[in-house]
Amino acid sequence: MPSRRSTLLVAAVAGLVVLSLTACAGQTPGDPGTPSDEPQTLTVYSGRDAELIDPLMEMFEEQSGIDVEVRYAGTTELAAQLLEEGERTPAQVFLSQDAGALGAVSDAGMFATLPDEITSLVPAEYTSSDGSWVGLTGRARVIAYDSEKYTADQVPGDVLELVEPEWAGKVGIVPSNASFQAFVTALRVSEGEDVARSWLEGLVAGDAPIYASNGELLEAVNSGAVDLGLINHYYWARSEQDPATLRAQLKFGDPGSISALVNVTGVGVLTGAADSPEAIALVEFLVSEEAQTYFREETFEYPLVGDLPGPEGVPAREDLGAPDIDLSDLASLQETVALITEAGLL
């Protein structure tokens, strides 16, 4: 039997669609955007994988009666595709796994402004400053460390210290990963190009071990193969084994510093779907308690709406001390990749 909350959500979604279509009812037949022209399906570009998103879209379809077609690819690839397609894109909604890609699409003027009722649900530090997209979940940058060699107090809370001689050869990185690149972008934006370049060159000079994925790097720390690793928190939090019992433990960055960066996944509505009640209904669903709980339980990322608890075993979202940085400014990925390549890490 559906829960009362689910029933209310169905009613809310259905009501939004009806109200939006009713609002269009006064238009002259043949005008652009008349009810008969409104799509009854949605095309979504998703930079998050099908295993995670498909069940969520099935929940939305069941509750709203709206059919959703999802095209999956990497977030960076889809952002580039959107920029190339421009107004011709069939996409109505873009679901991204990082703020930088959302910022790039927003900078191109391809996002419609979302209603305040949606954007105001998410704290300002975790969403766009202009309402062009809204954050869905938070991903904290952390240092995984070998707890058999170090205590938390011995591990720097400032990642810039990791290029000091004492850490040479001991800090594993994944320079090809989008989260590492987003961090470097944040470092460029907040501290300047010279600081970011110097930090990357320091990693090279220290022969920082390079891994293919964050999961592989965490396993290396957990086995003692490398002392420290720069990853996102959820690789550790979602461990099948109780993460508190792992050899690898987490050091969170100093509050307020770039080391405490919390990037976000998020969603935006393309300008071609600005008047689509179905697109807005999907975004409303993604910031609902049901969807936010789903993300937390399936990905161990931080919910961004209301007072929902975060994943177990990690600090509460309000205690992370994320730096004062506009996540929309993380759009300059191309410059970051060029810098990492120039340093010799790609």
JSON list of C-alpha atoms in Angstrom, two decimals, residues 116-326:
[
{"chain": "A", "resi": 116, "resn": "ASP", "atom": "CA", "xyz": [12.58, 29.69, -6.15]},
{"chain": "A", "resi": 117, "resn": "GLU", "atom": "CA", "xyz": [10.41, 27.07, -4.48]},
{"chain": "A", "resi": 118, "resn": "ILE", "atom": "CA", "xyz": [12.91, 24.48, -5.70]},
{"chain": "A", "resi": 119, "resn": "THR", "atom": "CA", "xyz": [16.26, 26.26, -5.39]},
{"chain": "A", "resi": 120, "resn": "SER", "atom": "CA", "xyz": [15.49, 27.60, -1.92]},
{"chain": "A", "resi": 121, "resn": "LEU", "atom": "CA", "xyz": [15.29, 24.04, -0.61]},
{"chain": "A", "resi": 122, "resn": "VAL", "atom": "CA", "xyz": [19.07, 23.65, -0.92]},
{"chain": "A", "resi": 123, "resn": "PRO", "atom": "CA", "xyz": [21.58, 25.67, 1.15]},
{"chain": "A", "resi": 124, "resn": "ALA", "atom": "CA", "xyz": [23.14, 28.43, -0.95]},
{"chain": "A", "resi": 125, "resn": "GLU", "atom": "CA", "xyz": [26.66, 27.01, -0.71]},
{"chain": "A", "resi": 126, "resn": "TYR", "atom": "CA", "xyz": [25.55, 23.79, -2.43]},
{"chain": "A", "resi": 127, "resn": "THR", "atom": "CA", "xyz": [23.66, 25.16, -5.41]},
{"chain": "A", "resi": 128, "resn": "SER", "atom": "CA", "xyz": [23.93, 27.73, -8.19]},
{"chain": "A", "resi": 129, "resn": "SER", "atom": "CA", "xyz": [23.95, 31.39, -7.31]},
{"chain": "A", "resi": 130, "resn": "ASP", "atom": "CA", "xyz": [21.60, 32.32, -10.18]},
{"chain": "A", "resi": 131, "resn": "GLY", "atom": "CA", "xyz": [19.01, 29.54, -9.96]},
{"chain": "A", "resi": 132, "resn": "SER", "atom": "CA", "xyz": [20.14, 27.94, -13.22]},
{"chain": "A", "resi": 133, "resn": "TRP", "atom": "CA", "xyz": [20.65, 24.53, -11.57]},
{"chain": "A", "resi": 134, "resn": "VAL", "atom": "CA", "xyz": [20.09, 23.00, -8.18]},
{"chain": "A", "resi": 135, "resn": "GLY", "atom": "CA", "xyz": [22.38, 20.75, -6.13]},
{"chain": "A", "resi": 136, "resn": "LEU", "atom": "CA", "xyz": [21.16, 17.24, -5.29]},
{"chain": "A", "resi": 137, "resn": "THR", "atom": "CA", "xyz": [23.88, 15.56, -3.23]},
{"chain": "A", "resi": 138, "resn": "GLY", "atom": "CA", "xyz": [27.19, 16.51, -1.64]},
{"chain": "A", "resi": 139, "resn": "ARG", "atom": "CA", "xyz": [30.59, 14.81, -2.10]},
{"chain": "A", "resi": 140, "resn": "ALA", "atom": "CA", "xyz": [33.30, 15.70, 0.40]},
{"chain": "A", "resi": 141, "resn": "ARG", "atom": "CA", "xyz": [36.98, 15.55, -0.53]},
{"chain": "A", "resi": 142, "resn": "VAL", "atom": "CA", "xyz": [38.94, 13.62, 2.09]},
{"chain": "A", "resi": 143, "resn": "ILE", "atom": "CA", "xyz": [42.35, 12.10, 2.76]},
{"chain": "A", "resi": 144, "resn": "ALA", "atom": "CA", "xyz": [42.24, 8.34, 3.30]},
{"chain": "A", "resi": 145, "resn": "TYR", "atom": "CA", "xyz": [45.11, 7.31, 5.55]},
{"chain": "A", "resi": 146, "resn": "ASP", "atom": "CA", "xyz": [46.67, 4.09, 6.80]},
{"chain": "A", "resi": 147, "resn": "SER", "atom": "CA", "xyz": [45.57, 3.95, 10.44]},
{"chain": "A", "resi": 148, "resn": "GLU", "atom": "CA", "xyz": [48.25, 1.38, 11.24]},
{"chain": "A", "resi": 149, "resn": "LYS", "atom": "CA", "xyz": [50.91, 4.00, 10.47]},
{"chain": "A", "resi": 150, "resn": "TYR", "atom": "CA", "xyz": [49.27, 7.28, 11.43]},
{"chain": "A", "resi": 151, "resn": "THR", "atom": "CA", "xyz": [46.75, 8.79, 13.79]},
{"chain": "A", "resi": 152, "resn": "ALA", "atom": "CA", "xyz": [44.29, 11.34, 12.43]},
{"chain": "A", "resi": 153, "resn": "ASP", "atom": "CA", "xyz": [46.24, 14.10, 14.18]},
{"chain": "A", "resi": 154, "resn": "GLN", "atom": "CA", "xyz": [49.38, 13.17, 12.24]},
{"chain": "A", "resi": 155, "resn": "VAL", "atom": "CA", "xyz": [47.66, 13.61, 8.87]},
{"chain": "A", "resi": 156, "resn": "PRO", "atom": "CA", "xyz": [47.50, 17.20, 7.57]},
{"chain": "A", "resi": 157, "resn": "GLY", "atom": "CA", "xyz": [44.08, 18.80, 7.33]},
{"chain": "A", "resi": 158, "resn": "ASP", "atom": "CA", "xyz": [45.53, 21.05, 4.63]},
{"chain": "A", "resi": 159, "resn": "VAL", "atom": "CA", "xyz": [46.16, 19.13, 1.39]},
{"chain": "A", "resi": 160, "resn": "LEU", "atom": "CA", "xyz": [48.67, 21.77, 0.31]},
{"chain": "A", "resi": 161, "resn": "GLU", "atom": "CA", "xyz": [51.01, 20.36, 2.97]},
{"chain": "A", "resi": 162, "resn": "LEU", "atom": "CA", "xyz": [51.06, 17.01, 1.20]},
{"chain": "A", "resi": 163, "resn": "VAL", "atom": "CA", "xyz": [53.75, 18.22, -1.20]},
{"chain": "A", "resi": 164, "resn": "GLU", "atom": "CA", "xyz": [56.19, 18.75, 1.68]},
{"chain": "A", "resi": 165, "resn": "PRO", "atom": "CA", "xyz": [59.27, 16.45, 1.54]},
{"chain": "A", "resi": 166, "resn": "GLU", "atom": "CA", "xyz": [58.06, 14.23, 4.42]},
{"chain": "A", "resi": 167, "resn": "TRP", "atom": "CA", "xyz": [55.11, 13.05, 2.30]},
{"chain": "A", "resi": 168, "resn": "ALA", "atom": "CA", "xyz": [57.09, 12.36, -0.89]},
{"chain": "A", "resi": 169, "resn": "GLY", "atom": "CA", "xyz": [56.01, 9.09, -2.49]},
{"chain": "A", "resi": 170, "resn": "LYS", "atom": "CA", "xyz": [53.32, 8.54, 0.16]},
{"chain": "A", "resi": 171, "resn": "VAL", "atom": "CA", "xyz": [50.26, 10.29, -1.34]},
{"chain": "A", "resi": 172, "resn": "GLY", "atom": "CA", "xyz": [48.27, 8.42, -3.96]},
{"chain": "A", "resi": 173, "resn": "ILE", "atom": "CA", "xyz": [46.21, 10.39, -6.50]},
{"chain": "A", "resi": 174, "resn": "VAL", "atom": "CA", "xyz": [43.82, 9.76, -9.41]},
{"chain": "A", "resi": 175, "resn": "PRO", "atom": "CA", "xyz": [44.50, 12.68, -11.79]},
{"chain": "A", "resi": 176, "resn": "SER", "atom": "CA", "xyz": [42.22, 11.29, -14.50]},
{"chain": "A", "resi": 177, "resn": "ASN", "atom": "CA", "xyz": [39.22, 11.33, -12.15]},
{"chain": "A", "resi": 178, "resn": "ALA", "atom": "CA", "xyz": [36.63, 14.10, -12.44]},
{"chain": "A", "resi": 179, "resn": "SER", "atom": "CA", "xyz": [36.60, 14.69, -8.68]},
{"chain": "A", "resi": 180, "resn": "PHE", "atom": "CA", "xyz": [40.38, 15.24, -8.56]},
{"chain": "A", "resi": 181, "resn": "GLN", "atom": "CA", "xyz": [40.08, 17.61, -11.51]},
{"chain": "A", "resi": 182, "resn": "ALA", "atom": "CA", "xyz": [37.19, 19.46, -9.86]},
{"chain": "A", "resi": 183, "resn": "PHE", "atom": "CA", "xyz": [39.34, 19.91, -6.76]},
{"chain": "A", "resi": 184, "resn": "VAL", "atom": "CA", "xyz": [42.19, 21.33, -8.85]},
{"chain": "A", "resi": 185, "resn": "THR", "atom": "CA", "xyz": [39.70, 23.69, -10.48]},
{"chain": "A", "resi": 186, "resn": "ALA", "atom": "CA", "xyz": [38.56, 24.84, -7.05]},
{"chain": "A", "resi": 187, "resn": "LEU", "atom": "CA", "xyz": [42.20, 25.33, -6.05]},
{"chain": "A", "resi": 188, "resn": "ARG", "atom": "CA", "xyz": [42.80, 27.45, -9.16]},
{"chain": "A", "resi": 189, "resn": "VAL", "atom": "CA", "xyz": [39.67, 29.52, -8.53]},
{"chain": "A", "resi": 190, "resn": "SER", "atom": "CA", "xyz": [40.22, 30.07, -4.83]},
{"chain": "A", "resi": 191, "resn": "GLU", "atom": "CA", "xyz": [44.01, 30.25, -4.50]},
{"chain": "A", "resi": 192, "resn": "GLY", "atom": "CA", "xyz": [45.15, 31.17, -8.00]},
{"chain": "A", "resi": 193, "resn": "GLU", "atom": "CA", "xyz": [46.85, 29.50, -10.95]},
{"chain": "A", "resi": 194, "resn": "ASP", "atom": "CA", "xyz": [50.35, 29.70, -9.45]},
{"chain": "A", "resi": 195, "resn": "VAL", "atom": "CA", "xyz": [49.34, 27.90, -6.26]},
{"chain": "A", "resi": 196, "resn": "ALA", "atom": "CA", "xyz": [47.55, 25.17, -8.21]},
{"chain": "A", "resi": 197, "resn": "ARG", "atom": "CA", "xyz": [50.51, 24.73, -10.58]},
{"chain": "A", "resi": 198, "resn": "SER", "atom": "CA", "xyz": [52.97, 24.61, -7.69]},
{"chain": "A", "resi": 199, "resn": "TRP", "atom": "CA", "xyz": [50.88, 21.99, -5.87]},
{"chain": "A", "resi": 200, "resn": "LEU", "atom": "CA", "xyz": [50.67, 19.78, -8.95]},
{"chain": "A", "resi": 201, "resn": "GLU", "atom": "CA", "xyz": [54.39, 20.14, -9.60]},
{"chain": "A", "resi": 202, "resn": "GLY", "atom": "CA", "xyz": [55.00, 19.24, -5.96]},
{"chain": "A", "resi": 203, "resn": "LEU", "atom": "CA", "xyz": [53.07, 16.00, -6.40]},
{"chain": "A", "resi": 204, "resn": "VAL", "atom": "CA", "xyz": [55.17, 15.19, -9.47]},
{"chain": "A", "resi": 205, "resn": "ALA", "atom": "CA", "xyz": [58.41, 16.04, -7.68]},
{"chain": "A", "resi": 206, "resn": "GLY", "atom": "CA", "xyz": [57.35, 13.78, -4.82]},
{"chain": "A", "resi": 207, "resn": "ASP", "atom": "CA", "xyz": [56.64, 10.86, -7.17]},
{"chain": "A", "resi": 208, "resn": "ALA", "atom": "CA", "xyz": [53.03, 10.65, -6.02]},
{"chain": "A", "resi": 209, "resn": "PRO", "atom": "CA", "xyz": [51.72, 7.17, -6.91]},
{"chain": "A", "resi": 210, "resn": "ILE", "atom": "CA", "xyz": [49.02, 7.36, -9.58]},
{"chain": "A", "resi": 211, "resn": "TYR", "atom": "CA", "xyz": [45.96, 5.10, -9.59]},
{"chain": "A", "resi": 212, "resn": "ALA", "atom": "CA", "xyz": [43.25, 4.46, -12.16]},
{"chain": "A", "resi": 213, "resn": "SER", "atom": "CA", "xyz": [40.27, 4.93, -9.86]},
{"chain": "A", "resi": 214, "resn": "ASN", "atom": "CA", "xyz": [39.32, 6.13, -6.39]},
{"chain": "A", "resi": 215, "resn": "GLY", "atom": "CA", "xyz": [38.21, 2.61, -5.45]},
{"chain": "A", "resi": 216, "resn": "GLU", "atom": "CA", "xyz": [41.60, 1.22, -6.39]},
{"chain": "A", "resi": 217, "resn": "LEU", "atom": "CA", "xyz": [43.34, 3.94, -4.43]},
{"chain": "A", "resi": 218, "resn": "LEU", "atom": "CA", "xyz": [41.24, 3.30, -1.32]},
{"chain": "A", "resi": 219, "resn": "GLU", "atom": "CA", "xyz": [42.08, -0.39, -1.53]},
{"chain": "A", "resi": 220, "resn": "ALA", "atom": "CA", "xyz": [45.78, 0.48, -1.80]},
{"chain": "A", "resi": 221, "resn": "VAL", "atom": "CA", "xyz": [45.56, 2.54, 1.40]},
{"chain": "A", "resi": 222, "resn": "ASN", "atom": "CA", "xyz": [43.56, -0.20, 3.12]},
{"chain": "A", "resi": 223, "resn": "SER", "atom": "CA", "xyz": [46.20, -2.81, 2.25]},
{"chain": "A", "resi": 224, "resn": "GLY", "atom": "CA", "xyz": [49.12, -0.62, 3.28]},
{"chain": "A", "resi": 225, "resn": "ALA", "atom": "CA", "xyz": [50.44, -0.27, -0.28]},
{"chain": "A", "resi": 226, "resn": "VAL", "atom": "CA", "xyz": [50.33, 3.53, -0.01]},
{"chain": "A", "resi": 227, "resn": "ASP", "atom": "CA", "xyz": [50.11, 5.71, 3.08]},
{"chain": "A", "resi": 228, "resn": "LEU", "atom": "CA", "xyz": [47.57, 8.34, 2.00]},
{"chain": "A", "resi": 229, "resn": "GLY", "atom": "CA", "xyz": [45.08, 8.82, -0.82]},
{"chain": "A", "resi": 230, "resn": "LEU", "atom": "CA", "xyz": [43.01, 11.77, -2.06]},
{"chain": "A", "resi": 231, "resn": "ILE", "atom": "CA", "xyz": [39.46, 10.52, -2.67]},
{"chain": "A", "resi": 232, "resn": "ASN", "atom": "CA", "xyz": [35.79, 11.38, -2.04]},
{"chain": "A", "resi": 233, "resn": "HIS", "atom": "CA", "xyz": [34.21, 10.31, 1.26]},
{"chain": "A", "resi": 234, "resn": "TYR", "atom": "CA", "xyz": [31.62, 7.89, -0.13]},
{"chain": "A", "resi": 235, "resn": "TYR", "atom": "CA", "xyz": [34.15, 5.38, -1.47]},
{"chain": "A", "resi": 236, "resn": "TRP", "atom": "CA", "xyz": [34.95, 4.67, 2.17]},
{"chain": "A", "resi": 237, "resn": "ALA", "atom": "CA", "xyz": [31.44, 5.14, 3.62]},
{"chain": "A", "resi": 238, "resn": "ARG", "atom": "CA", "xyz": [29.86, 2.60, 1.27]},
{"chain": "A", "resi": 239, "resn": "SER", "atom": "CA", "xyz": [32.32, -0.17, 2.07]},
{"chain": "A", "resi": 240, "resn": "GLU", "atom": "CA", "xyz": [30.66, -3.57, 2.48]},
{"chain": "A", "resi": 241, "resn": "GLN", "atom": "CA", "xyz": [32.71, -4.00, 5.63]},
{"chain": "A", "resi": 242, "resn": "ASP", "atom": "CA", "xyz": [31.93, -1.66, 8.51]},
{"chain": "A", "resi": 243, "resn": "PRO", "atom": "CA", "xyz": [34.16, 1.26, 7.44]},
{"chain": "A", "resi": 244, "resn": "ALA", "atom": "CA", "xyz": [35.03, 2.01, 11.06]},
{"chain": "A", "resi": 245, "resn": "THR", "atom": "CA", "xyz": [36.90, -1.31, 11.12]},
{"chain": "A", "resi": 246, "resn": "LEU", "atom": "CA", "xyz": [38.92, -0.66, 7.96]},
{"chain": "A", "resi": 247, "resn": "ARG", "atom": "CA", "xyz": [42.64, -0.08, 8.05]},
{"chain": "A", "resi": 248, "resn": "ALA", "atom": "CA", "xyz": [41.99, 2.95, 5.85]},
{"chain": "A", "resi": 249, "resn": "GLN", "atom": "CA", "xyz": [40.38, 5.81, 7.79]},
{"chain": "A", "resi": 250, "resn": "LEU", "atom": "CA", "xyz": [39.41, 9.32, 6.73]},
{"chain": "A", "resi": 251, "resn": "LYS", "atom": "CA", "xyz": [40.80, 12.74, 7.51]},
{"chain": "A", "resi": 252, "resn": "PHE", "atom": "CA", "xyz": [38.45, 15.59, 6.60]},
{"chain": "A", "resi": 253, "resn": "GLY", "atom": "CA", "xyz": [39.93, 18.88, 5.49]},
{"chain": "A", "resi": 254, "resn": "ASP", "atom": "CA", "xyz": [40.34, 21.92, 7.71]},
{"chain": "A", "resi": 255, "resn": "PRO", "atom": "CA", "xyz": [36.94, 23.65, 7.89]},
{"chain": "A", "resi": 256, "resn": "GLY", "atom": "CA", "xyz": [36.68, 26.73, 5.72]},
{"chain": "A", "resi": 257, "resn": "SER", "atom": "CA", "xyz": [39.69, 25.79, 3.61]},
{"chain": "A", "resi": 258, "resn": "ILE", "atom": "CA", "xyz": [39.78, 24.46, 0.07]},
{"chain": "A", "resi": 259, "resn": "SER", "atom": "CA", "xyz": [40.78, 21.12, 1.62]},
{"chain": "A", "resi": 260, "resn": "ALA", "atom": "CA", "xyz": [37.18, 20.84, 2.89]},
{"chain": "A", "resi": 261, "resn": "LEU", "atom": "CA", "xyz": [35.68, 21.19, -0.57]},
{"chain": "A", "resi": 262, "resn": "VAL", "atom": "CA", "xyz": [32.23, 19.65, -0.98]},
{"chain": "A", "resi": 263, "resn": "ASN", "atom": "CA", "xyz": [31.37, 19.29, -4.64]},
{"chain": "A", "resi": 264, "resn": "VAL", "atom": "CA", "xyz": [27.80, 18.47, -5.64]},
{"chain": "A", "resi": 265, "resn": "THR", "atom": "CA", "xyz": [25.80, 16.49, -8.11]},
{"chain": "A", "resi": 266, "resn": "GLY", "atom": "CA", "xyz": [22.96, 18.52, -9.55]},
{"chain": "A", "resi": 267, "resn": "VAL", "atom": "CA", "xyz": [20.30, 19.01, -12.18]},
{"chain": "A", "resi": 268, "resn": "GLY", "atom": "CA", "xyz": [19.17, 21.74, -14.57]},
{"chain": "A", "resi": 269, "resn": "VAL", "atom": "CA", "xyz": [16.34, 22.21, -17.07]},
{"chain": "A", "resi": 270, "resn": "LEU", "atom": "CA", "xyz": [17.39, 23.14, -20.62]},
{"chain": "A", "resi": 271, "resn": "THR", "atom": "CA", "xyz": [15.96, 26.35, -22.04]},
{"chain": "A", "resi": 272, "resn": "GLY", "atom": "CA", "xyz": [14.03, 24.43, -24.67]},
{"chain": "A", "resi": 273, "resn": "ALA", "atom": "CA", "xyz": [12.03, 22.86, -21.84]},
{"chain": "A", "resi": 274, "resn": "ALA", "atom": "CA", "xyz": [11.63, 26.05, -19.80]},
{"chain": "A", "resi": 275, "resn": "ASP", "atom": "CA", "xyz": [7.83, 25.78, -20.00]},
{"chain": "A", "resi": 276, "resn": "SER", "atom": "CA", "xyz": [7.69, 22.03, -19.53]},
{"chain": "A", "resi": 277, "resn": "PRO", "atom": "CA", "xyz": [5.74, 21.05, -16.39]},
{"chain": "A", "resi": 278, "resn": "GLU", "atom": "CA", "xyz": [7.12, 17.55, -16.79]},
{"chain": "A", "resi": 279, "resn": "ALA", "atom": "CA", "xyz": [10.72, 18.79, -16.53]},
{"chain": "A", "resi": 280, "resn": "ILE", "atom": "CA", "xyz": [9.93, 20.82, -13.42]},
{"chain": "A", "resi": 281, "resn": "ALA", "atom": "CA", "xyz": [8.05, 17.89, -11.94]},
{"chain": "A", "resi": 282, "resn": "LEU", "atom": "CA", "xyz": [11.15, 15.72, -12.33]},
{"chain": "A", "resi": 283, "resn": "VAL", "atom": "CA", "xyz": [13.38, 18.28, -10.63]},
{"chain": "A", "resi": 284, "resn": "GLU", "atom": "CA", "xyz": [10.84, 18.57, -7.81]},
{"chain": "A", "resi": 285, "resn": "PHE", "atom": "CA", "xyz": [10.91, 14.83, -7.44]},
{"chain": "A", "resi": 286, "resn": "LEU", "atom": "CA", "xyz": [14.73, 14.76, -7.29]},
{"chain": "A", "resi": 287, "resn": "VAL", "atom": "CA", "xyz": [14.75, 17.20, -4.35]},
{"chain": "A", "resi": 288, "resn": "SER", "atom": "CA", "xyz": [11.95, 15.35, -2.57]},
{"chain": "A", "resi": 289, "resn": "GLU", "atom": "CA", "xyz": [12.62, 13.48, 0.67]},
{"chain": "A", "resi": 290, "resn": "GLU", "atom": "CA", "xyz": [12.08, 10.18, -1.10]},
{"chain": "A", "resi": 291, "resn": "ALA", "atom": "CA", "xyz": [14.70, 10.81, -3.80]},
{"chain": "A", "resi": 292, "resn": "GLN", "atom": "CA", "xyz": [17.15, 12.40, -1.37]},
{"chain": "A", "resi": 293, "resn": "THR", "atom": "CA", "xyz": [16.87, 9.37, 0.91]},
{"chain": "A", "resi": 294, "resn": "TYR", "atom": "CA", "xyz": [17.40, 7.10, -2.08]},
{"chain": "A", "resi": 295, "resn": "PHE", "atom": "CA", "xyz": [20.62, 8.91, -2.99]},
{"chain": "A", "resi": 296, "resn": "ARG", "atom": "CA", "xyz": [21.91, 8.68, 0.58]},
{"chain": "A", "resi": 297, "resn": "GLU", "atom": "CA", "xyz": [21.15, 4.99, 0.92]},
{"chain": "A", "resi": 298, "resn": "GLU", "atom": "CA", "xyz": [22.47, 4.01, -2.51]},
{"chain": "A", "resi": 299, "resn": "THR", "atom": "CA", "xyz": [25.50, 6.30, -2.87]},
{"chain": "A", "resi": 300, "resn": "PHE", "atom": "CA", "xyz": [26.30, 7.38, 0.71]},
{"chain": "A", "resi": 301, "resn": "GLU", "atom": "CA", "xyz": [26.52, 10.98, -0.50]},
{"chain": "A", "resi": 302, "resn": "TYR", "atom": "CA", "xyz": [25.12, 13.83, 1.57]},
{"chain": "A", "resi": 303, "resn": "PRO", "atom": "CA", "xyz": [21.47, 14.79, 1.04]},
{"chain": "A", "resi": 304, "resn": "LEU", "atom": "CA", "xyz": [21.20, 18.55, 0.53]},
{"chain": "A", "resi": 305, "resn": "VAL", "atom": "CA", "xyz": [17.52, 19.16, 1.31]},
{"chain": "A", "resi": 306, "resn": "GLY", "atom": "CA", "xyz": [16.07, 19.73, 4.77]},
{"chain": "A", "resi": 307, "resn": "ASP", "atom": "CA", "xyz": [17.28, 17.97, 7.87]},
{"chain": "A", "resi": 308, "resn": "LEU", "atom": "CA", "xyz": [17.78, 14.53, 6.41]},
{"chain": "A", "resi": 309, "resn": "PRO", "atom": "CA", "xyz": [20.66, 12.74, 8.12]},
{"chain": "A", "resi": 310, "resn": "GLY", "atom": "CA", "xyz": [23.86, 12.13, 6.21]},
{"chain": "A", "resi": 311, "resn": "PRO", "atom": "CA", "xyz": [25.54, 8.77, 5.68]},
{"chain": "A", "resi": 312, "resn": "GLU", "atom": "CA", "xyz": [26.70, 6.90, 8.77]},
{"chain": "A", "resi": 313, "resn": "GLY", "atom": "CA", "xyz": [30.26, 7.11, 10.00]},
{"chain": "A", "resi": 314, "resn": "VAL", "atom": "CA", "xyz": [31.11, 10.57, 8.63]},
{"chain": "A", "resi": 315, "resn": "PRO", "atom": "CA", "xyz": [30.62, 14.09, 10.03]},
{"chain": "A", "resi": 316, "resn": "ALA", "atom": "CA", "xyz": [27.25, 15.77, 9.56]},
{"chain": "A", "resi": 317, "resn": "ARG", "atom": "CA", "xyz": [26.97, 18.03, 6.53]},
{"chain": "A", "resi": 318, "resn": "GLU", "atom": "CA", "xyz": [26.78, 21.15, 8.67]},
{"chain": "A", "resi": 319, "resn": "ASP", "atom": "CA", "xyz": [30.06, 20.19, 10.36]},
{"chain": "A", "resi": 320, "resn": "LEU", "atom": "CA", "xyz": [32.07, 19.82, 7.14]},
{"chain": "A", "resi": 321, "resn": "GLY", "atom": "CA", "xyz": [32.99, 23.50, 6.96]},
{"chain": "A", "resi": 322, "resn": "ALA", "atom": "CA", "xyz": [32.85, 23.73, 3.18]},
{"chain": "A", "resi": 323, "resn": "PRO", "atom": "CA", "xyz": [34.84, 26.71, 1.84]},
{"chain": "A", "resi": 324, "resn": "ASP", "atom": "CA", "xyz": [33.13, 29.87, 0.66]},
{"chain": "A", "resi": 325, "resn": "ILE", "atom": "CA", "xyz": [33.32, 29.18, -3.05]},
{"chain": "A", "resi": 326, "resn": "ASP", "atom": "CA", "xyz": [30.72, 29.53, -5.80]}
]
